[in-house]
Amino acid sequence: FALPVRAVGSLLQFERNGRPGHRVHVRGQVVHQQAGGAFWIRDGARGLCVVSSQTEALQPGDWVEMVGFPVQGGYTPRMVDAVFRRTGSGDAPEAVTPADIRAAIAHDSDLVAIEARLVERRRVAEGLALVLDWDGRLVSATLPLVEGAAVPAGWLPGSVVRATGICMVPADEPGRASGTWEARSFELTLRSVADLCVLQPAPWWSRERLFWGLGIALG
């Protein structure tokens, strides 16, 4: 912790007198902590995923300092083998509302919120998988749920929702012929059930009800 504090946006950037492979010291405000040792912080306009073996619980709004090794993440750097200490607490950070896909990608590993139409929901091993239509662009979202946990009744395809979660830019998209890679999508990891708010209920005439109605009429 005696090292000079670095800005998150400067990690893995070229430095004339840099020392690659050494620990760095950063600080920020916690936006989410996940069971298993990972948590996310915000430093200015940049987010950072931090992996640590410490078991101390952190809350959104806590100010922390971390010392660890920066490595390349999916799209932006992340920190591994980190040790951290809590230095204070404040109000939980507000989610960023991106205006377009470029703005969303720029907030990789940060807390963002979008208003979209729920297209699909299904149970998966990790919990609940959602597909959202955000201005004509499909965005995948996941919500960790324990087995048997109930899903809110209002989460129906066709409803307009506000989804808040950690923005994750996947790194497995095909690159250009030149070999360069440009991110073109992102995913959301919801923190809890409260991160999905129904703004407009789904219309009563859903696809399933329409098929049932046609079946009854034909019968």
Short mmCIF file of C-alpha atoms in Angstrom, two decimals:
data_model
loop_
_atom_site.label_atom_id
_atom_site.label_comp_id
_atom_site.label_asym_id
_atom_site.label_seq_id
_atom_site.Cartn_x
_atom_site.Cartn_y
_atom_site.Cartn_z
CA PHE A 1 0.00 0.00 0.00
CA ALA A 2 3.05 2.29 0.00
CA LEU A 3 3.01 2.23 -3.81
CA PRO A 4 1.64 5.34 -5.56
CA VAL A 5 -2.05 5.13 -6.42
CA ARG A 6 -2.78 4.42 -10.10
CA ALA A 7 -5.91 5.33 -12.01
CA VAL A 8 -7.86 2.30 -13.23
CA GLY A 9 -7.83 3.71 -16.75
CA SER A 10 -4.01 3.61 -16.81
CA LEU A 11 -3.66 -0.13 -16.13
CA LEU A 12 -1.78 -2.09 -18.81
CA GLN A 13 -1.05 1.10 -20.72
CA PHE A 14 2.43 1.72 -22.10
CA GLU A 15 4.78 3.45 -19.69
CA ARG A 16 8.35 4.42 -20.50
CA ASN A 17 9.58 3.47 -17.02
CA GLY A 18 6.85 0.95 -16.25
CA ARG A 19 7.48 -2.34 -14.44
CA PRO A 20 5.24 -5.00 -16.01
CA GLY A 21 4.55 -8.03 -13.85
CA HIS A 22 4.57 -6.10 -10.58
CA ARG A 23 1.76 -5.19 -8.24
CA VAL A 24 -0.08 -1.89 -8.62
CA HIS A 25 -2.09 0.17 -6.15
CA VAL A 26 -5.59 1.42 -7.07
CA ARG A 27 -8.62 2.67 -5.17
CA GLY A 28 -12.31 3.01 -5.92
CA GLN A 29 -15.89 2.58 -4.72
CA VAL A 30 -17.53 -0.85 -4.57
CA VAL A 31 -20.52 -1.40 -6.86
CA HIS A 32 -20.98 -5.14 -6.27
CA GLN A 33 -19.40 -8.10 -4.50
CA GLN A 34 -19.98 -11.66 -5.71
CA ALA A 35 -19.74 -14.79 -3.61
CA GLY A 36 -16.41 -16.44 -4.29
CA GLY A 37 -13.98 -13.56 -3.94
CA ALA A 38 -14.70 -11.23 -6.89
CA PHE A 39 -15.96 -7.68 -6.59
CA TRP A 40 -16.29 -4.65 -8.86
CA ILE A 41 -15.26 -1.06 -8.19
CA ARG A 42 -15.69 2.26 -9.96
CA ASP A 43 -12.84 4.73 -10.29
CA GLY A 44 -14.12 7.86 -11.97
CA ALA A 45 -15.71 6.72 -15.22
CA ARG A 46 -14.00 3.30 -15.31
CA GLY A 47 -14.94 0.00 -13.75
CA LEU A 48 -12.62 -2.79 -12.59
CA CYS A 49 -13.16 -6.43 -11.65
CA VAL A 50 -11.01 -7.46 -8.68
CA VAL A 51 -10.33 -11.07 -7.69
CA SER A 52 -9.15 -11.65 -4.12
CA SER A 53 -8.98 -14.53 -1.66
CA GLN A 54 -10.00 -12.27 1.24
CA THR A 55 -13.37 -13.12 2.76
CA GLU A 56 -14.25 -9.71 4.20
CA ALA A 57 -17.74 -8.63 3.14
CA LEU A 58 -18.07 -5.40 1.19
CA GLN A 59 -21.17 -3.33 0.53
CA PRO A 60 -22.00 -1.09 -2.45
CA GLY A 61 -20.68 2.35 -1.57
CA ASP A 62 -17.65 1.16 0.41
CA TRP A 63 -14.35 2.84 -0.49
CA VAL A 64 -11.49 0.39 -0.81
CA GLU A 65 -7.80 0.35 -1.70
CA MET A 66 -6.35 -2.65 -3.51
CA VAL A 67 -2.89 -3.92 -4.37
CA GLY A 68 -2.70 -6.67 -6.98
CA PHE A 69 -1.57 -7.78 -10.40
CA PRO A 70 -3.30 -6.25 -13.46
CA VAL A 71 -4.04 -8.75 -16.24
CA GLN A 72 -5.98 -8.54 -19.46
CA GLY A 73 -9.66 -9.30 -18.96
CA GLY A 74 -12.29 -9.91 -21.59
CA TYR A 75 -12.17 -6.35 -22.89
CA THR A 76 -10.59 -4.18 -20.19
CA PRO A 77 -7.99 -5.07 -17.53
CA ARG A 78 -8.89 -6.76 -14.28
CA MET A 79 -6.92 -7.31 -11.07
CA VAL A 80 -6.02 -10.71 -9.63
CA ASP A 81 -4.37 -11.97 -6.42
CA ALA A 82 -5.42 -8.72 -4.81
CA VAL A 83 -5.33 -7.68 -1.18
CA PHE A 84 -7.64 -4.88 -0.15
CA ARG A 85 -8.60 -2.74 2.79
CA ARG A 86 -11.79 -0.79 3.41
CA THR A 87 -11.15 2.91 3.98
CA GLY A 88 -14.67 4.30 4.32
CA SER A 89 -18.25 4.12 3.13
CA GLY A 90 -20.67 6.27 1.20
CA ASP A 91 -23.85 6.14 -0.82
CA ALA A 92 -24.14 3.25 -3.26
CA PRO A 93 -23.03 4.36 -6.74
CA GLU A 94 -25.79 5.07 -9.23
CA ALA A 95 -25.96 2.97 -12.38
CA VAL A 96 -24.77 4.59 -15.60
CA THR A 97 -27.44 4.87 -18.33
CA PRO A 98 -25.64 4.47 -21.68
CA ALA A 99 -27.05 6.28 -24.70
CA ASP A 100 -25.84 3.72 -27.23
CA ILE A 101 -23.78 0.56 -27.66
CA ARG A 102 -20.46 2.41 -27.70
CA ALA A 103 -21.24 4.11 -24.42
CA ALA A 104 -22.24 0.79 -22.85
CA ILE A 105 -19.04 -0.95 -23.98
CA ALA A 106 -16.99 1.93 -22.57
CA HIS A 107 -18.40 1.00 -19.14
CA ASP A 108 -17.19 -2.61 -19.17
CA SER A 109 -17.02 -3.95 -15.58
CA ASP A 110 -19.16 -1.04 -14.36
CA LEU A 111 -22.76 -0.81 -13.18
CA VAL A 112 -25.12 0.17 -16.01
CA ALA A 113 -28.89 0.29 -16.51
CA ILE A 114 -30.93 -0.01 -19.70
CA GLU A 115 -34.63 0.15 -20.54
CA ALA A 116 -35.57 -2.69 -22.86
CA ARG A 117 -38.28 -5.16 -23.79
CA LEU A 118 -38.06 -8.62 -22.28
CA VAL A 119 -37.96 -11.12 -25.15
CA GLU A 120 -37.20 -14.42 -23.41
CA ARG A 121 -36.54 -15.91 -20.01
CA ARG A 122 -35.41 -19.43 -19.13
CA ARG A 123 -33.90 -21.38 -16.28
CA VAL A 124 -30.23 -22.33 -16.60
CA ALA A 125 -27.73 -23.96 -14.28
CA GLU A 126 -26.48 -20.56 -13.04
CA GLY A 127 -29.98 -19.22 -12.34
CA LEU A 128 -32.08 -17.30 -14.83
CA ALA A 129 -31.14 -16.28 -18.37
CA LEU A 130 -32.89 -13.32 -19.99
CA VAL A 131 -32.86 -11.86 -23.49
CA LEU A 132 -33.59 -8.14 -23.77
CA ASP A 133 -34.41 -6.08 -26.85
CA TRP A 134 -32.61 -2.76 -26.36
CA ASP A 135 -33.51 -0.46 -29.26
CA GLY A 136 -33.37 -3.33 -31.73
CA ARG A 137 -30.22 -4.90 -30.25
CA LEU A 138 -30.44 -8.17 -28.32
CA VAL A 139 -28.69 -8.12 -24.94
CA SER A 140 -28.21 -11.24 -22.80
CA ALA A 141 -28.61 -10.95 -19.04
CA THR A 142 -28.14 -13.48 -16.25
CA LEU A 143 -29.43 -13.49 -12.69
CA PRO A 144 -27.86 -15.92 -10.19
CA LEU A 145 -30.66 -17.75 -8.36
CA VAL A 146 -30.62 -20.65 -5.96
CA GLU A 147 -32.43 -23.75 -7.16
CA GLY A 148 -36.14 -23.53 -6.50
CA ALA A 149 -36.20 -19.74 -6.03
CA ALA A 150 -39.37 -18.15 -7.38
CA VAL A 151 -39.31 -15.82 -10.36
CA PRO A 152 -41.49 -12.69 -10.05
CA ALA A 153 -44.81 -13.21 -11.82
CA GLY A 154 -44.52 -9.95 -13.77
CA TRP A 155 -41.36 -11.02 -15.60
CA LEU A 156 -43.16 -12.01 -18.79
CA PRO A 157 -41.97 -11.75 -22.39
CA GLY A 158 -43.26 -8.54 -23.92
CA SER A 159 -42.97 -6.43 -20.78
CA VAL A 160 -40.84 -3.28 -20.75
CA VAL A 161 -38.23 -3.42 -18.01
CA ARG A 162 -35.34 -1.50 -16.52
CA ALA A 163 -32.40 -3.88 -16.10
CA THR A 164 -29.46 -2.91 -13.89
CA GLY A 165 -26.30 -4.98 -13.71
CA ILE A 166 -22.58 -5.33 -14.22
CA CYS A 167 -21.66 -4.74 -17.87
CA MET A 168 -19.52 -7.55 -19.29
CA VAL A 169 -18.06 -7.30 -22.80
CA PRO A 170 -17.45 -10.81 -24.24
CA ALA A 171 -14.08 -11.44 -25.83
CA ASP A 172 -15.00 -14.38 -28.08
CA GLU A 173 -16.40 -12.40 -31.02
CA PRO A 174 -14.76 -12.82 -34.44
CA GLY A 175 -12.21 -10.16 -35.32
CA ARG A 176 -11.65 -8.28 -38.53
CA ALA A 177 -9.60 -9.64 -41.41
CA SER A 178 -6.79 -7.30 -40.39
CA GLY A 179 -6.52 -9.07 -37.03
CA THR A 180 -7.81 -6.16 -34.95
CA TRP A 181 -10.80 -6.71 -32.71
CA GLU A 182 -13.66 -4.35 -32.00
CA ALA A 183 -16.30 -5.04 -29.38
CA ARG A 184 -19.85 -4.95 -30.70
CA SER A 185 -21.97 -6.30 -27.84
CA PHE A 186 -22.20 -6.62 -24.08
CA GLU A 187 -23.96 -8.72 -21.44
CA LEU A 188 -25.43 -7.88 -18.06
CA THR A 189 -25.02 -9.72 -14.78
CA LEU A 190 -27.87 -8.76 -12.46
CA ARG A 191 -27.03 -8.62 -8.77
CA SER A 192 -30.46 -9.50 -7.35
CA VAL A 193 -34.15 -9.70 -8.22
CA ALA A 194 -34.43 -5.99 -7.44
CA ASP A 195 -32.24 -5.21 -10.46
CA LEU A 196 -35.11 -5.92 -12.87
CA CYS A 197 -38.00 -3.48 -12.58
CA VAL A 198 -41.11 -3.87 -14.76
CA LEU A 199 -42.00 -0.49 -16.24
CA GLN A 200 -44.84 -1.69 -18.48
CA PRO A 201 -46.56 -5.09 -18.09
CA ALA A 202 -46.65 -7.50 -21.00
CA PRO A 203 -49.78 -7.29 -23.19
CA TRP A 204 -52.49 -9.77 -22.25
CA TRP A 205 -52.42 -11.29 -25.75
CA SER A 206 -49.18 -13.20 -25.47
CA ARG A 207 -48.02 -15.76 -28.03
CA GLU A 208 -49.12 -18.65 -25.83
CA ARG A 209 -52.60 -17.22 -25.25
CA LEU A 210 -52.97 -16.48 -28.95
CA PHE A 211 -52.16 -20.10 -29.81
CA TRP A 212 -54.61 -21.36 -27.17
CA GLY A 213 -57.29 -19.04 -28.53
CA LEU A 214 -56.71 -20.22 -32.10
CA GLY A 215 -56.78 -23.83 -30.96
CA ILE A 216 -60.09 -23.38 -29.15
CA ALA A 217 -61.57 -21.51 -32.12
CA LEU A 218 -60.50 -24.23 -34.55
CA GLY A 219 -61.81 -26.92 -32.20
#
